[in-house]
């Protein structure tokens, strides 16, 4: 897979890196507490860009991760989301974000994918994944050029943060697109509930090695 990294929020020139899910977990390793402000830390994007391009929606060529960005939910909702991931059998990395200690719950869940998602597929893919997560993802993250910060937090909040790896299978992109619901008007219309575990690559005949 390929993802893009940035020196910080003010860096608009993506550095595309080839990586595996293991190296993504290393990139987004346990929390660092050496930054004085959130915007000063390195950032990443699930998107790939052409050489010489700047970070912009129109320049995205494909995306290789799904990032569930969850803010301002109750403890019960947060534990329900993390419980769904745990029971799903899907590979994921979950970590609390910069402001979690002072205003819980704020966290991200990062999933690897069975194959890259094209920009034309992304709106339907994102909407379906958001529904599978219970509709709690920040709607701004439908933007394929969205920038994310890793597990950084203010010094002194060490005991209030969490970072956890869930072992499992990558998200089966084609399975997600098969159940995608087109248009916001029908996204939460009555239908069979989407179950994260049924979107795993192994359950749909895709080897985890292909992620």
PDB file of N, CA and C in Angstrom, residues 25-35 93-101 106-108 149-165:
ATOM      1  N   UNK A  25       1.586   0.457  11.334  1.00  0.00           N
ATOM      2  CA  UNK A  25       1.466   0.378  12.795  1.00  0.00           C
ATOM      3  C   UNK A  25       2.699   0.968  13.473  1.00  0.00           C
ATOM      4  N   UNK A  26       3.864   0.794  12.868  1.00  0.00           N
ATOM      5  CA  UNK A  26       5.075   1.403  13.424  1.00  0.00           C
ATOM      6  C   UNK A  26       5.043   2.927  13.260  1.00  0.00           C
ATOM      7  N   UNK A  27       4.587   3.372  12.089  1.00  0.00           N
ATOM      8  CA  UNK A  27       4.470   4.813  11.838  1.00  0.00           C
ATOM      9  C   UNK A  27       3.546   5.462  12.856  1.00  0.00           C
ATOM     10  N   UNK A  28       2.443   4.761  13.165  1.00  0.00           N
ATOM     11  CA  UNK A  28       1.462   5.266  14.120  1.00  0.00           C
ATOM     12  C   UNK A  28       1.641   4.548  15.452  1.00  0.00           C
ATOM     13  N   UNK A  29       2.894   4.476  15.886  1.00  0.00           N
ATOM     14  CA  UNK A  29       3.242   3.728  17.084  1.00  0.00           C
ATOM     15  C   UNK A  29       2.661   4.334  18.348  1.00  0.00           C
ATOM     16  N   UNK A  30       2.981   3.780  19.495  1.00  0.00           N
ATOM     17  CA  UNK A  30       2.417   4.295  20.754  1.00  0.00           C
ATOM     18  C   UNK A  30       2.623   5.801  20.896  1.00  0.00           C
ATOM     19  N   UNK A  31       1.844   6.400  21.784  1.00  0.00           N
ATOM     20  CA  UNK A  31       1.784   7.851  21.922  1.00  0.00           C
ATOM     21  C   UNK A  31       3.144   8.504  22.152  1.00  0.00           C
ATOM     22  N   UNK A  32       3.268   9.685  21.572  1.00  0.00           N
ATOM     23  CA  UNK A  32       4.418  10.552  21.810  1.00  0.00           C
ATOM     24  C   UNK A  32       3.923  11.793  22.554  1.00  0.00           C
ATOM     25  N   UNK A  33       4.723  12.255  23.507  1.00  0.00           N
ATOM     26  CA  UNK A  33       4.312  13.364  24.373  1.00  0.00           C
ATOM     27  C   UNK A  33       5.306  14.530  24.312  1.00  0.00           C
ATOM     28  N   UNK A  34       6.045  14.613  23.204  1.00  0.00           N
ATOM     29  CA  UNK A  34       7.092  15.633  23.094  1.00  0.00           C
ATOM     30  C   UNK A  34       6.694  16.833  22.250  1.00  0.00           C
ATOM     31  N   UNK A  35       5.418  16.975  21.914  1.00  0.00           N
ATOM     32  CA  UNK A  35       4.962  18.125  21.142  1.00  0.00           C
ATOM     33  C   UNK A  35       4.192  19.076  22.057  1.00  0.00           C
ATOM     34  N   UNK A  93      -6.056  -0.381  14.091  1.00  0.00           N
ATOM     35  CA  UNK A  93      -5.263   0.292  15.106  1.00  0.00           C
ATOM     36  C   UNK A  93      -6.130   1.406  15.667  1.00  0.00           C
ATOM     37  N   UNK A  94      -6.347   1.399  16.973  1.00  0.00           N
ATOM     38  CA  UNK A  94      -7.171   2.427  17.618  1.00  0.00           C
ATOM     39  C   UNK A  94      -6.312   3.232  18.577  1.00  0.00           C
ATOM     40  N   UNK A  95      -6.473   4.545  18.547  1.00  0.00           N
ATOM     41  CA  UNK A  95      -5.707   5.375  19.481  1.00  0.00           C
ATOM     42  C   UNK A  95      -6.479   6.647  19.826  1.00  0.00           C
ATOM     43  N   UNK A  96      -6.302   7.103  21.064  1.00  0.00           N
ATOM     44  CA  UNK A  96      -6.899   8.363  21.488  1.00  0.00           C
ATOM     45  C   UNK A  96      -6.117   9.519  20.873  1.00  0.00           C
ATOM     46  N   UNK A  97      -6.814  10.622  20.625  1.00  0.00           N
ATOM     47  CA  UNK A  97      -6.193  11.756  19.943  1.00  0.00           C
ATOM     48  C   UNK A  97      -5.868  12.880  20.936  1.00  0.00           C
ATOM     49  N   UNK A  98      -5.314  13.970  20.412  1.00  0.00           N
ATOM     50  CA  UNK A  98      -4.691  15.016  21.209  1.00  0.00           C
ATOM     51  C   UNK A  98      -5.575  15.518  22.360  1.00  0.00           C
ATOM     52  N   UNK A  99      -6.852  15.771  22.090  1.00  0.00           N
ATOM     53  CA  UNK A  99      -7.713  16.411  23.088  1.00  0.00           C
ATOM     54  C   UNK A  99      -8.500  15.420  23.941  1.00  0.00           C
ATOM     55  N   UNK A 100      -8.234  14.132  23.767  1.00  0.00           N
ATOM     56  CA  UNK A 100      -9.029  13.115  24.468  1.00  0.00           C
ATOM     57  C   UNK A 100      -8.973  13.277  25.985  1.00  0.00           C
ATOM     58  N   UNK A 101      -7.789  13.536  26.542  1.00  0.00           N
ATOM     59  CA  UNK A 101      -7.642  13.594  28.001  1.00  0.00           C
ATOM     60  C   UNK A 101      -8.514  14.682  28.613  1.00  0.00           C
ATOM     61  N   UNK A 106     -12.362  11.025  22.297  1.00  0.00           N
ATOM     62  CA  UNK A 106     -11.867  11.392  20.974  1.00  0.00           C
ATOM     63  C   UNK A 106     -10.820  10.365  20.567  1.00  0.00           C
ATOM     64  N   UNK A 107     -11.060   9.703  19.443  1.00  0.00           N
ATOM     65  CA  UNK A 107     -10.113   8.662  19.031  1.00  0.00           C
ATOM     66  C   UNK A 107     -10.255   8.370  17.545  1.00  0.00           C
ATOM     67  N   UNK A 108      -9.303   7.595  17.030  1.00  0.00           N
ATOM     68  CA  UNK A 108      -9.330   7.146  15.640  1.00  0.00           C
ATOM     69  C   UNK A 108      -9.173   5.640  15.607  1.00  0.00           C
ATOM     70  N   UNK A 149      -3.566  13.375  12.257  1.00  0.00           N
ATOM     71  CA  UNK A 149      -2.404  13.331  13.127  1.00  0.00           C
ATOM     72  C   UNK A 149      -2.334  11.967  13.801  1.00  0.00           C
ATOM     73  N   UNK A 150      -1.124  11.574  14.130  1.00  0.00           N
ATOM     74  CA  UNK A 150      -0.927  10.305  14.789  1.00  0.00           C
ATOM     75  C   UNK A 150      -1.227  10.378  16.272  1.00  0.00           C
ATOM     76  N   UNK A 151      -0.802   9.376  17.025  1.00  0.00           N
ATOM     77  CA  UNK A 151      -1.078   9.336  18.466  1.00  0.00           C
ATOM     78  C   UNK A 151      -0.124  10.242  19.247  1.00  0.00           C
ATOM     79  N   UNK A 152      -0.462  11.523  19.290  1.00  0.00           N
ATOM     80  CA  UNK A 152       0.297  12.505  20.052  1.00  0.00           C
ATOM     81  C   UNK A 152      -0.633  13.078  21.120  1.00  0.00           C
ATOM     82  N   UNK A 153      -0.063  13.453  22.246  1.00  0.00           N
ATOM     83  CA  UNK A 153      -0.874  14.016  23.327  1.00  0.00           C
ATOM     84  C   UNK A 153       0.008  14.889  24.203  1.00  0.00           C
ATOM     85  N   UNK A 154      -0.597  15.822  24.942  1.00  0.00           N
ATOM     86  CA  UNK A 154       0.193  16.700  25.811  1.00  0.00           C
ATOM     87  C   UNK A 154       0.894  15.907  26.914  1.00  0.00           C
ATOM     88  N   UNK A 155       2.096  16.338  27.256  1.00  0.00           N
ATOM     89  CA  UNK A 155       2.819  15.728  28.372  1.00  0.00           C
ATOM     90  C   UNK A 155       1.973  15.842  29.638  1.00  0.00           C
ATOM     91  N   UNK A 156       2.005  14.788  30.445  1.00  0.00           N
ATOM     92  CA  UNK A 156       1.228  14.762  31.678  1.00  0.00           C
ATOM     93  C   UNK A 156      -0.098  14.041  31.549  1.00  0.00           C
ATOM     94  N   UNK A 157      -0.439  13.623  30.309  1.00  0.00           N
ATOM     95  CA  UNK A 157      -1.716  12.920  30.106  1.00  0.00           C
ATOM     96  C   UNK A 157      -1.498  11.433  29.811  1.00  0.00           C
ATOM     97  N   UNK A 158      -0.317  10.936  30.117  1.00  0.00           N
ATOM     98  CA  UNK A 158       0.035   9.569  29.742  1.00  0.00           C
ATOM     99  C   UNK A 158      -0.982   8.535  30.219  1.00  0.00           C
ATOM    100  N   UNK A 159      -1.487   8.688  31.425  1.00  0.00           N
ATOM    101  CA  UNK A 159      -2.389   7.674  31.992  1.00  0.00           C
ATOM    102  C   UNK A 159      -3.802   7.752  31.429  1.00  0.00           C
ATOM    103  N   UNK A 160      -4.090   8.775  30.637  1.00  0.00           N
ATOM    104  CA  UNK A 160      -5.453   8.984  30.152  1.00  0.00           C
ATOM    105  C   UNK A 160      -5.646   8.614  28.686  1.00  0.00           C
ATOM    106  N   UNK A 161      -4.587   8.117  28.049  1.00  0.00           N
ATOM    107  CA  UNK A 161      -4.676   7.789  26.628  1.00  0.00           C
ATOM    108  C   UNK A 161      -4.635   6.284  26.398  1.00  0.00           C
ATOM    109  N   UNK A 162      -5.062   5.884  25.200  1.00  0.00           N
ATOM    110  CA  UNK A 162      -5.009   4.462  24.855  1.00  0.00           C
ATOM    111  C   UNK A 162      -4.531   4.280  23.423  1.00  0.00           C
ATOM    112  N   UNK A 163      -3.893   3.156  23.186  1.00  0.00           N
ATOM    113  CA  UNK A 163      -3.381   2.756  21.869  1.00  0.00           C
ATOM    114  C   UNK A 163      -3.480   1.249  21.815  1.00  0.00           C
ATOM    115  N   UNK A 164      -4.168   0.730  20.803  1.00  0.00           N
ATOM    116  CA  UNK A 164      -4.386  -0.723  20.777  1.00  0.00           C
ATOM    117  C   UNK A 164      -4.422  -1.234  19.339  1.00  0.00           C
ATOM    118  N   UNK A 165      -3.751  -2.373  19.116  1.00  0.00           N
ATOM    119  CA  UNK A 165      -3.767  -3.047  17.824  1.00  0.00           C
ATOM    120  C   UNK A 165      -4.741  -4.215  17.886  1.00  0.00           C
TER     121      UNK A 165
END
